[in-house]
Amino acid sequence: MSKRSHSRLYGEQLDLATPRQWQELVPKDILQEVADQHGGDETDGKLRAPVHFWILLVGVLSKGCSSLKDLIGRTQERFGTPLGWKNEDKPWVTPSALSQRNKDRPVAYWRCLYQRLREHHFGGGWLRKVWQRRFQDIEAIDSSTFRLMARLRHVFLPSGSGGAKKGSANRKGALKIHQVYHVGDELPADVAIGSAREHDAKGVKKVLQQACKGVLYLIDRGYCSFELWRNIDNAWAWFITPLKTGMVYEHLKWLNPKKQRDRVRDELVKFPGMTEGDDFYVLRLVQILQEDGTWWSYVTNLTDSEWLTPEDIQEIYRLRWRIEIFFRHLKHTLNMGHWFAESEAGVQAQLYAALIGYLLSQVVLLWVSREAGIAPEQYRFTTVVHELAAWFSSQLHINHLLPWEDLLDRVRRNAYEKDCRRNSQCFMSLSA
């Protein structure tokens, strides 16, 4: 293929992958720039990065595409004639070939594309609500396990003590996704994947390589680690995490009167494991009695009791539940129960495609809510994703490009008259 023909074919694929109707969400210049940097599209006959991105994006958004073969067939029916892919004897690309593209396409392409789109839409700081100006940002750290198909078992060992080499009864593999989640704008940030058998204390080193100054980290119990606590404190950041059962500490000072300790215990403590020579870290232990008679215990380096009360610390940590909602959407709403990949790089490609789909759905949700003057909580996020999927998939299913305004109108009609889904009280200003 000549260089001129190669450029023409690339231009046609780029135009088809970024129609004017949805460049509001995915600008053509960003898609082209990232493809030029990380797409690896110089080889003749290779599936171009923009079309590859578009196929995977529709695949993770649309529940109608039951398999990779079905998705390829609909894509060929839509684009086969203009690009010369129409061939009754052989499809333009096979499922195994597309999986190979997932493997060959650098993970840096997907990571860079997600970061560029996130910066494009949320770079100026687009919070859902103006709240908690006390911190530069609040981020939740957690992990979730995803079951895989049997063909990926050789890449990610199955969960359980048996493992693949010891004859585990689990014939399917499993992976664990470690996620840093921005609670303020409800967007995922850094992500890392590993085997389901990998301990959270090791996985957090992949996803949080460097703590950021002024950020409050809400850490799940499984990530409890003295090393992690030290790194966050040394970076002039803060953390709140539940106290693990059996951890030994030494009492230093009470921060609340004795008459209040029958329901709230607020004290300064030190952990022997965090001692470095003659130096030791002073942390705050907050224990609050619940209605069922159990005590919930939190460890934090926010030691100023006049700045944040024990009730404030408990209320802030409840924001970590946002990342659990995100994992639920990732597993059930974004079609991550079915994997199109056959390699580790392909799994990461589909994961980043799902993150981009989640990001674009958040953009649509915020645009619609602000234009209508209604709080984002009035919209069911699952419905927003389904409407966006139908809007994108119209190019495959009915060969018809819907206007941008049509998507906004369809989402706007699904607003609740009254917020009966989410409890938004955790986003209210906390007591001083």
Tab-separated table of C-alpha atoms in Angstrom:
chain	number	residue	atom	x	y	z
A	1	MET	CA	0.000	0.000	0.000
A	2	SER	CA	1.373	3.401	-1.003
A	3	LYS	CA	1.931	6.144	1.548
A	4	ARG	CA	-0.784	8.252	-0.096
A	5	SER	CA	-3.325	5.413	0.080
A	6	HIS	CA	-2.294	4.721	3.662
A	7	SER	CA	-2.991	8.350	4.642
A	8	ARG	CA	-6.348	8.342	2.852
A	9	LEU	CA	-7.446	5.122	4.574
A	10	TYR	CA	-6.336	6.444	7.956
A	11	GLY	CA	-8.231	9.685	7.362
A	12	GLU	CA	-11.409	7.820	6.428
A	13	GLN	CA	-11.222	5.657	9.542
A	14	LEU	CA	-10.580	8.712	11.712
A	15	ASP	CA	-13.588	10.525	10.223
A	16	LEU	CA	-15.833	7.510	10.769
A	17	ALA	CA	-14.564	7.075	14.339
A	18	THR	CA	-15.245	10.714	15.227
A	19	PRO	CA	-18.466	11.845	13.534
A	20	ARG	CA	-19.455	15.451	14.092
A	21	GLN	CA	-22.422	14.361	16.224
A	22	TRP	CA	-20.242	13.189	19.115
A	23	GLN	CA	-17.085	15.266	18.952
A	24	GLU	CA	-18.507	17.144	21.940
A	25	LEU	CA	-17.558	14.064	23.964
A	26	VAL	CA	-14.482	12.779	22.105
A	27	PRO	CA	-12.773	15.600	20.134
A	28	LYS	CA	-11.190	14.472	16.911
A	29	ASP	CA	-7.887	16.245	17.577
A	30	ILE	CA	-7.387	14.423	20.893
A	31	LEU	CA	-8.130	11.038	19.335
A	32	GLN	CA	-5.760	11.730	16.457
A	33	GLU	CA	-2.955	13.082	18.658
A	34	VAL	CA	-3.018	10.126	21.046
A	35	ALA	CA	-3.198	7.687	18.123
A	36	ASP	CA	-0.162	9.326	16.511
A	37	GLN	CA	1.802	9.078	19.775
A	38	HIS	CA	0.828	5.604	20.983
A	39	GLY	CA	-1.377	4.007	18.346
A	40	GLY	CA	1.282	2.092	16.439
A	41	ASP	CA	-0.607	2.525	13.150
A	42	GLU	CA	2.283	2.556	10.689
A	43	THR	CA	1.920	-1.096	9.686
A	44	ASP	CA	-0.233	-1.701	6.603
A	45	GLY	CA	-3.408	-3.655	7.183
A	46	LYS	CA	-3.496	-2.982	10.918
A	47	LEU	CA	-6.727	-1.945	12.584
A	48	ARG	CA	-6.416	1.781	13.175
A	49	ALA	CA	-6.439	3.032	16.764
A	50	PRO	CA	-9.465	5.397	16.426
A	51	VAL	CA	-11.720	2.624	15.080
A	52	HIS	CA	-10.306	0.150	17.597
A	53	PHE	CA	-11.150	2.593	20.393
A	54	TRP	CA	-14.651	3.120	19.052
A	55	ILE	CA	-15.352	-0.620	18.793
A	56	LEU	CA	-14.279	-1.327	22.368
A	57	LEU	CA	-16.144	1.714	23.697
A	58	VAL	CA	-19.411	0.567	22.142
A	59	GLY	CA	-18.687	-2.970	23.337
A	60	VAL	CA	-18.398	-1.997	27.011
A	61	LEU	CA	-21.357	0.401	26.864
A	62	SER	CA	-23.839	-1.673	24.897
A	63	LYS	CA	-25.552	-4.659	26.458
A	64	GLY	CA	-26.883	-5.513	23.006
A	65	CYS	CA	-23.485	-6.775	21.827
A	66	SER	CA	-23.456	-10.216	23.378
A	67	SER	CA	-20.045	-11.193	22.016
A	68	LEU	CA	-17.045	-9.863	20.181
A	69	LYS	CA	-18.189	-11.694	17.037
A	70	ASP	CA	-21.560	-9.944	17.191
A	71	LEU	CA	-19.871	-6.559	17.625
A	72	ILE	CA	-17.558	-7.171	14.669
A	73	GLY	CA	-20.470	-8.250	12.478
A	74	ARG	CA	-22.443	-5.089	13.202
A	75	THR	CA	-19.369	-2.923	12.643
A	76	GLN	CA	-18.715	-4.568	9.295
A	77	GLU	CA	-22.332	-4.065	8.263
A	78	ARG	CA	-22.111	-0.363	9.111
A	79	PHE	CA	-18.613	0.444	7.752
A	80	GLY	CA	-17.965	-2.390	5.327
A	81	THR	CA	-19.040	-0.601	2.131
A	82	PRO	CA	-17.218	2.758	2.515
A	83	LEU	CA	-13.957	1.123	3.591
A	84	GLY	CA	-13.996	-1.884	1.315
A	85	TRP	CA	-14.504	-4.395	4.127
A	86	LYS	CA	-17.563	-5.972	2.540
A	87	ASN	CA	-16.618	-9.532	1.805
A	88	GLU	CA	-19.150	-12.324	2.062
A	89	ASP	CA	-16.487	-15.007	2.254
A	90	LYS	CA	-14.413	-13.552	5.107
A	91	PRO	CA	-15.024	-10.848	7.737
A	92	TRP	CA	-12.815	-7.768	7.742
A	93	VAL	CA	-11.386	-8.823	11.117
A	94	THR	CA	-11.858	-11.954	13.198
A	95	PRO	CA	-12.421	-12.019	16.978
A	96	SER	CA	-8.957	-13.514	17.468
A	97	ALA	CA	-7.406	-10.795	15.290
A	98	LEU	CA	-9.150	-8.055	17.261
A	99	SER	CA	-7.983	-9.655	20.504
A	100	GLN	CA	-4.484	-9.622	19.052
A	101	ARG	CA	-4.873	-5.890	18.387
A	102	ASN	CA	-5.743	-5.514	22.058
A	103	LYS	CA	-2.484	-7.244	22.875
A	104	ASP	CA	-0.373	-5.278	20.396
A	105	ARG	CA	-1.902	-1.872	21.102
A	106	PRO	CA	0.221	-0.295	23.839
A	107	VAL	CA	-1.493	0.139	27.171
A	108	ALA	CA	-0.011	3.657	27.134
A	109	TYR	CA	-2.443	4.498	24.310
A	110	TRP	CA	-5.494	3.747	26.445
A	111	ARG	CA	-4.039	5.323	29.578
A	112	CYS	CA	-3.065	8.503	27.719
A	113	LEU	CA	-6.432	8.734	25.982
A	114	TYR	CA	-8.294	8.438	29.278
A	115	GLN	CA	-6.103	11.066	30.933
A	116	ARG	CA	-6.477	13.468	27.990
A	117	LEU	CA	-10.265	13.136	27.952
A	118	ARG	CA	-10.422	13.555	31.717
A	119	GLU	CA	-8.277	16.676	31.516
A	120	HIS	CA	-10.354	18.012	28.621
A	121	HIS	CA	-13.666	17.691	30.449
A	122	PHE	CA	-12.666	18.098	34.092
A	123	GLY	CA	-9.293	19.842	34.008
A	124	GLY	CA	-10.750	23.065	35.371
A	125	GLY	CA	-12.173	21.320	38.425
A	126	TRP	CA	-15.811	20.452	37.824
A	127	LEU	CA	-17.097	19.294	41.174
A	128	ARG	CA	-20.634	18.087	41.627
A	129	LYS	CA	-21.023	20.319	44.654
A	130	VAL	CA	-19.010	23.053	46.307
A	131	TRP	CA	-18.111	21.301	49.546
A	132	GLN	CA	-15.257	20.452	51.873
A	133	ARG	CA	-12.838	23.251	50.984
A	134	ARG	CA	-10.735	22.136	53.932
A	135	PHE	CA	-8.870	19.635	51.744
A	136	GLN	CA	-7.297	19.916	48.333
A	137	ASP	CA	-9.078	16.712	47.369
A	138	ILE	CA	-10.585	13.588	48.911
A	139	GLU	CA	-9.676	10.257	47.338
A	140	ALA	CA	-10.876	6.766	48.182
A	141	ILE	CA	-8.639	3.718	47.712
A	142	ASP	CA	-10.170	0.274	47.331
A	143	SER	CA	-10.051	-2.893	45.239
A	144	SER	CA	-12.554	-5.281	43.696
A	145	THR	CA	-12.231	-8.778	42.274
A	146	PHE	CA	-13.488	-9.569	38.747
A	147	ARG	CA	-14.110	-13.088	37.506
A	148	LEU	CA	-12.602	-13.956	34.139
A	149	MET	CA	-13.244	-16.483	31.421
A	150	ALA	CA	-11.381	-19.764	31.297
A	151	ARG	CA	-9.185	-18.601	28.415
A	152	LEU	CA	-7.651	-15.927	30.676
A	153	ARG	CA	-6.830	-18.365	33.460
A	154	HIS	CA	-3.204	-18.626	32.335
A	155	VAL	CA	-2.800	-14.840	32.644
A	156	PHE	CA	-4.432	-14.266	36.046
A	157	LEU	CA	-4.363	-17.116	38.546
A	158	PRO	CA	-7.741	-18.084	39.990
A	159	SER	CA	-8.646	-17.025	43.485
A	160	GLY	CA	-8.245	-19.465	46.342
A	161	SER	CA	-5.297	-21.172	47.945
A	162	GLY	CA	-5.068	-23.942	45.364
A	163	GLY	CA	-3.949	-21.884	42.393
A	164	ALA	CA	-3.603	-23.029	38.804
A	165	LYS	CA	-0.527	-25.204	39.401
A	166	LYS	CA	-2.013	-26.984	42.428
A	167	GLY	CA	-5.201	-28.061	40.703
A	168	SER	CA	-7.637	-25.459	41.953
A	169	ALA	CA	-11.289	-26.362	41.521
A	170	ASN	CA	-11.870	-22.877	40.096
A	171	ARG	CA	-11.389	-23.345	36.356
A	172	LYS	CA	-11.715	-19.629	35.655
A	173	GLY	CA	-9.175	-16.948	36.408
A	174	ALA	CA	-9.776	-13.794	38.394
A	175	LEU	CA	-8.148	-10.399	38.603
A	176	LYS	CA	-8.199	-7.647	41.192
A	177	ILE	CA	-8.537	-4.005	40.228
A	178	HIS	CA	-6.978	-1.472	42.596
A	179	GLN	CA	-8.537	1.963	42.174
A	180	VAL	CA	-7.959	5.526	43.368
A	181	TYR	CA	-11.297	7.318	43.156
A	182	HIS	CA	-11.870	11.094	43.400
A	183	VAL	CA	-14.861	11.442	45.710
A	184	GLY	CA	-15.529	15.106	44.854
A	185	ASP	CA	-16.126	14.748	41.120
A	186	GLU	CA	-16.914	10.999	41.343
A	187	LEU	CA	-14.311	10.062	38.753
A	188	PRO	CA	-11.728	7.245	38.785
A	189	ALA	CA	-8.097	8.339	38.701
A	190	ASP	CA	-5.175	5.910	38.914
A	191	VAL	CA	-5.847	2.219	38.355
A	192	ALA	CA	-3.760	-0.956	38.559
A	193	ILE	CA	-4.586	-4.610	38.006
A	194	GLY	CA	-3.139	-7.778	39.455
A	195	SER	CA	-3.960	-11.347	40.349
A	196	ALA	CA	-6.899	-11.911	42.664
A	197	ARG	CA	-4.541	-13.658	45.071
A	198	GLU	CA	-2.363	-10.556	45.427
A	199	HIS	CA	-2.602	-8.929	48.856
A	200	ASP	CA	-3.974	-5.401	49.003
A	201	ALA	CA	-0.862	-4.155	50.800
A	202	LYS	CA	1.154	-4.988	47.663
A	203	GLY	CA	-1.451	-3.753	45.218
A	204	VAL	CA	-1.609	-0.282	46.780
A	205	LYS	CA	2.031	0.292	45.810
A	206	LYS	CA	1.013	-0.030	42.157
A	207	VAL	CA	-1.962	2.301	42.256
A	208	LEU	CA	-0.618	4.907	44.721
A	209	GLN	CA	3.045	5.298	43.943
A	210	GLN	CA	3.276	8.796	45.424
A	211	ALA	CA	0.911	10.499	47.867
A	212	CYS	CA	-0.037	14.086	47.007
A	213	LYS	CA	0.250	16.967	49.449
A	214	GLY	CA	-3.018	18.235	50.918
A	215	VAL	CA	-5.095	15.219	49.818
A	216	LEU	CA	-7.214	13.213	52.252
A	217	TYR	CA	-7.134	9.475	51.518
A	218	LEU	CA	-10.003	7.236	52.623
A	219	ILE	CA	-8.395	3.804	52.861
A	220	ASP	CA	-10.146	0.452	53.049
A	221	ARG	CA	-9.358	-1.842	55.965
A	222	GLY	CA	-7.495	-4.275	53.702
A	223	TYR	CA	-4.859	-1.661	52.883
A	224	CYS	CA	-3.865	-1.093	56.522
A	225	SER	CA	-0.083	-0.810	56.452
A	226	PHE	CA	2.352	1.144	58.598
A	227	GLU	CA	4.455	1.827	55.517
A	228	LEU	CA	1.465	3.326	53.694
A	229	TRP	CA	0.564	5.459	56.722
A	230	ARG	CA	4.128	6.763	56.959
A	231	ASN	CA	4.306	7.595	53.265
A	232	ILE	CA	1.062	9.583	53.398
A	233	ASP	CA	2.072	11.442	56.552
A	234	ASN	CA	5.553	12.241	55.191
A	235	ALA	CA	3.950	13.702	52.038
A	236	TRP	CA	1.957	16.196	54.170
A	237	ALA	CA	-1.266	14.427	53.292
A	238	TRP	CA	-3.962	12.882	55.507
A	239	PHE	CA	-5.687	9.535	55.804
A	240	ILE	CA	-8.640	7.907	57.555
A	241	THR	CA	-8.870	4.132	57.807
A	242	PRO	CA	-10.704	1.612	60.024
A	243	LEU	CA	-8.655	-0.042	62.750
A	244	LYS	CA	-7.835	-3.657	62.029
A	245	THR	CA	-8.727	-6.180	64.696
A	246	GLY	CA	-5.778	-7.222	66.844
A	247	MET	CA	-3.556	-4.198	66.163
A	248	VAL	CA	-1.544	-3.189	69.249
A	249	TYR	CA	-1.239	0.476	70.180
A	250	GLU	CA	-0.214	2.594	73.158
A	251	HIS	CA	-2.490	5.256	74.633
A	252	LEU	CA	-0.967	8.759	74.924
A	253	LYS	CA	-3.714	11.289	75.641
A	254	TRP	CA	-7.506	11.600	75.751
A	255	LEU	CA	-9.058	14.290	73.538
A	256	ASN	CA	-12.600	14.207	74.946
A	257	PRO	CA	-13.976	14.386	78.505
A	258	LYS	CA	-14.462	11.211	80.536
A	259	LYS	CA	-18.254	11.645	80.684
A	260	GLN	CA	-18.465	11.265	76.876
A	261	ARG	CA	-16.400	8.079	76.622
A	262	ASP	CA	-19.327	5.748	77.131
A	263	ARG	CA	-20.337	6.460	73.508
A	264	VAL	CA	-17.344	8.235	71.919
A	265	ARG	CA	-13.653	7.609	72.622
A	266	ASP	CA	-11.225	10.097	71.128
A	267	GLU	CA	-7.530	9.664	71.945
A	268	LEU	CA	-3.976	10.087	70.695
A	269	VAL	CA	-2.056	6.830	70.308
A	270	LYS	CA	1.145	5.446	68.880
A	271	PHE	CA	1.754	2.113	67.183
A	272	PRO	CA	5.005	0.261	68.009
A	273	GLY	CA	5.329	-0.833	64.403
A	274	MET	CA	5.566	2.765	63.173
A	275	THR	CA	8.511	3.670	65.429
A	276	GLU	CA	11.714	4.607	63.589
A	277	GLY	CA	14.603	4.821	66.041
A	278	ASP	CA	13.764	7.431	68.662
A	279	ASP	CA	11.038	8.919	66.449
A	280	PHE	CA	7.427	7.778	66.501
A	281	TYR	CA	4.223	8.893	64.803
A	282	VAL	CA	1.353	10.236	66.890
A	283	LEU	CA	-2.010	9.215	65.421
A	284	ARG	CA	-5.592	9.702	66.445
A	285	LEU	CA	-7.906	6.831	67.299
A	286	VAL	CA	-11.647	7.535	67.204
A	287	GLN	CA	-14.131	4.926	68.446
A	288	ILE	CA	-17.880	5.529	68.150
A	289	LEU	CA	-20.607	3.320	69.613
A	290	GLN	CA	-23.224	2.264	67.049
A	291	GLU	CA	-26.898	1.565	67.632
A	292	ASP	CA	-26.345	-2.202	67.481
A	293	GLY	CA	-23.833	-2.002	70.348
A	294	THR	CA	-20.660	-2.414	68.246
A	295	TRP	CA	-17.772	0.042	68.226
A	296	TRP	CA	-16.496	1.471	64.936
A	297	SER	CA	-12.843	2.467	65.168
A	298	TYR	CA	-10.975	4.846	62.849
A	299	VAL	CA	-7.274	5.737	62.708
A	300	THR	CA	-6.211	9.080	61.239
A	301	ASN	CA	-3.362	11.585	61.315
A	302	LEU	CA	-5.898	14.445	61.611
A	303	THR	CA	-5.067	15.024	65.261
A	304	ASP	CA	-6.741	18.430	65.770
A	305	SER	CA	-9.960	17.641	67.633
A	306	GLU	CA	-11.175	21.255	67.395
A	307	TRP	CA	-10.926	21.175	63.601
A	308	LEU	CA	-12.667	17.821	63.099
A	309	THR	CA	-14.849	16.148	65.703
A	310	PRO	CA	-15.177	12.344	65.932
A	311	GLU	CA	-18.585	12.605	64.248
A	312	ASP	CA	-16.977	14.558	61.377
A	313	ILE	CA	-14.380	11.835	60.870
A	314	GLN	CA	-17.059	9.150	60.741
A	315	GLU	CA	-19.122	11.211	58.310
A	316	ILE	CA	-16.157	11.865	56.016
A	317	TYR	CA	-15.211	8.187	55.923
A	318	ARG	CA	-18.720	7.340	54.757
A	319	LEU	CA	-17.823	9.080	51.503
A	320	ARG	CA	-15.671	6.041	50.722
A	321	TRP	CA	-18.898	4.225	49.810
A	322	ARG	CA	-18.835	6.167	46.526
A	323	ILE	CA	-16.100	3.899	45.221
A	324	GLU	CA	-18.255	0.849	45.985
A	325	ILE	CA	-21.004	2.349	43.811
A	326	PHE	CA	-18.398	2.902	41.080
A	327	PHE	CA	-17.300	-0.760	41.196
A	328	ARG	CA	-20.936	-1.806	40.953
A	329	HIS	CA	-21.365	0.272	37.788
A	330	LEU	CA	-18.112	-1.104	36.387
A	331	LYS	CA	-19.223	-4.707	36.867
A	332	HIS	CA	-22.908	-4.548	36.008
A	333	THR	CA	-23.613	-1.353	34.041
A	334	LEU	CA	-20.505	-1.221	31.841
A	335	ASN	CA	-20.616	-4.827	30.639
A	336	MET	CA	-17.378	-5.854	32.390
A	337	GLY	CA	-18.780	-9.282	33.127
A	338	HIS	CA	-17.825	-10.311	29.578
A	339	TRP	CA	-14.217	-9.871	28.452
A	340	PHE	CA	-13.206	-9.394	24.818
A	341	ALA	CA	-9.520	-9.994	25.536
A	342	GLU	CA	-7.149	-12.933	25.540
A	343	SER	CA	-4.112	-11.257	27.091
A	344	GLU	CA	-3.186	-9.013	30.018
A	345	ALA	CA	-2.783	-5.993	27.727
A	346	GLY	CA	-6.205	-6.696	26.228
A	347	VAL	CA	-7.776	-6.793	29.689
A	348	GLN	CA	-6.253	-3.404	30.459
A	349	ALA	CA	-7.473	-2.043	27.127
A	350	GLN	CA	-11.051	-3.079	27.898
A	351	LEU	CA	-10.718	-1.733	31.437
A	352	TYR	CA	-9.639	1.693	30.177
A	353	ALA	CA	-12.416	1.635	27.579
A	354	ALA	CA	-14.867	1.082	30.454
A	355	LEU	CA	-13.293	3.953	32.411
A	356	ILE	CA	-13.679	6.218	29.375
A	357	GLY	CA	-17.307	5.129	29.033
A	358	TYR	CA	-17.873	5.948	32.703
A	359	LEU	CA	-16.171	9.335	32.226
A	360	LEU	CA	-18.284	10.251	29.192
A	361	SER	CA	-21.452	9.210	31.021
A	362	GLN	CA	-20.517	11.530	33.895
A	363	VAL	CA	-19.996	14.370	31.390
A	364	VAL	CA	-23.474	13.822	29.912
A	365	LEU	CA	-24.976	13.622	33.400
A	366	LEU	CA	-23.429	16.916	34.517
A	367	TRP	CA	-24.219	18.769	31.292
A	368	VAL	CA	-27.865	17.716	31.441
A	369	SER	CA	-28.239	18.475	35.146
A	370	ARG	CA	-26.762	21.951	34.842
A	371	GLU	CA	-28.757	22.872	31.760
A	372	ALA	CA	-31.956	21.715	33.466
A	373	GLY	CA	-31.041	23.294	36.809
A	374	ILE	CA	-31.535	19.973	38.605
A	375	ALA	CA	-29.105	18.304	40.991
A	376	PRO	CA	-27.175	15.343	39.486
A	377	GLU	CA	-28.660	13.066	42.155
A	378	GLN	CA	-32.036	13.459	40.471
A	379	TYR	CA	-30.798	11.311	37.559
A	380	ARG	CA	-30.231	7.588	37.694
A	381	PHE	CA	-26.672	7.054	36.471
A	382	THR	CA	-27.507	3.622	35.043
A	383	THR	CA	-30.123	5.232	32.793
A	384	VAL	CA	-27.590	7.821	31.604
A	385	VAL	CA	-25.187	5.022	30.604
A	386	HIS	CA	-27.923	3.133	28.764
A	387	GLU	CA	-29.006	6.255	26.855
A	388	LEU	CA	-25.392	6.986	25.890
A	389	ALA	CA	-24.940	3.383	24.772
A	390	ALA	CA	-28.052	3.563	22.592
A	391	TRP	CA	-26.855	6.844	21.124
A	392	PHE	CA	-23.435	5.432	20.224
A	393	SER	CA	-24.805	2.086	19.065
A	394	SER	CA	-27.222	3.747	16.641
A	395	GLN	CA	-24.316	3.835	14.190
A	396	LEU	CA	-24.102	0.050	14.338
A	397	HIS	CA	-27.727	-0.964	14.780
A	398	ILE	CA	-29.800	1.333	12.586
A	399	ASN	CA	-27.131	3.056	10.476
A	400	HIS	CA	-28.370	6.464	11.593
A	401	LEU	CA	-26.448	9.228	13.374
A	402	LEU	CA	-28.554	10.881	16.063
A	403	PRO	CA	-27.942	14.571	16.835
A	404	TRP	CA	-26.226	15.598	20.060
A	405	GLU	CA	-29.335	17.417	21.310
A	406	ASP	CA	-31.348	14.210	20.975
A	407	LEU	CA	-29.122	12.476	23.561
A	408	LEU	CA	-29.463	15.358	26.028
A	409	ASP	CA	-33.236	15.414	25.628
A	410	ARG	CA	-33.557	11.677	26.158
A	411	VAL	CA	-31.463	11.834	29.337
A	412	ARG	CA	-33.282	14.940	30.583
A	413	ARG	CA	-36.639	13.174	30.376
A	414	ASN	CA	-35.419	10.569	32.877
A	415	ALA	CA	-34.991	13.005	35.776
A	416	TYR	CA	-36.682	12.147	39.043
A	417	GLU	CA	-39.265	14.538	40.404
A	418	LYS	CA	-37.890	13.855	43.867
A	419	ASP	CA	-34.531	12.484	44.972
A	420	CYS	CA	-35.413	9.013	46.257
A	421	ARG	CA	-32.267	7.130	45.278
A	422	ARG	CA	-29.114	8.561	46.835
A	423	ASN	CA	-28.592	10.076	50.238
A	424	SER	CA	-26.795	13.337	49.480
A	425	GLN	CA	-26.492	14.359	53.122
A	426	CYS	CA	-22.855	13.260	53.154
A	427	PHE	CA	-22.102	16.090	50.740
A	428	MET	CA	-23.505	18.746	53.082
A	429	SER	CA	-21.141	21.005	55.026
A	430	LEU	CA	-19.928	19.313	58.168
A	431	SER	CA	-20.140	20.996	61.530
A	432	ALA	CA	-17.182	23.148	62.473
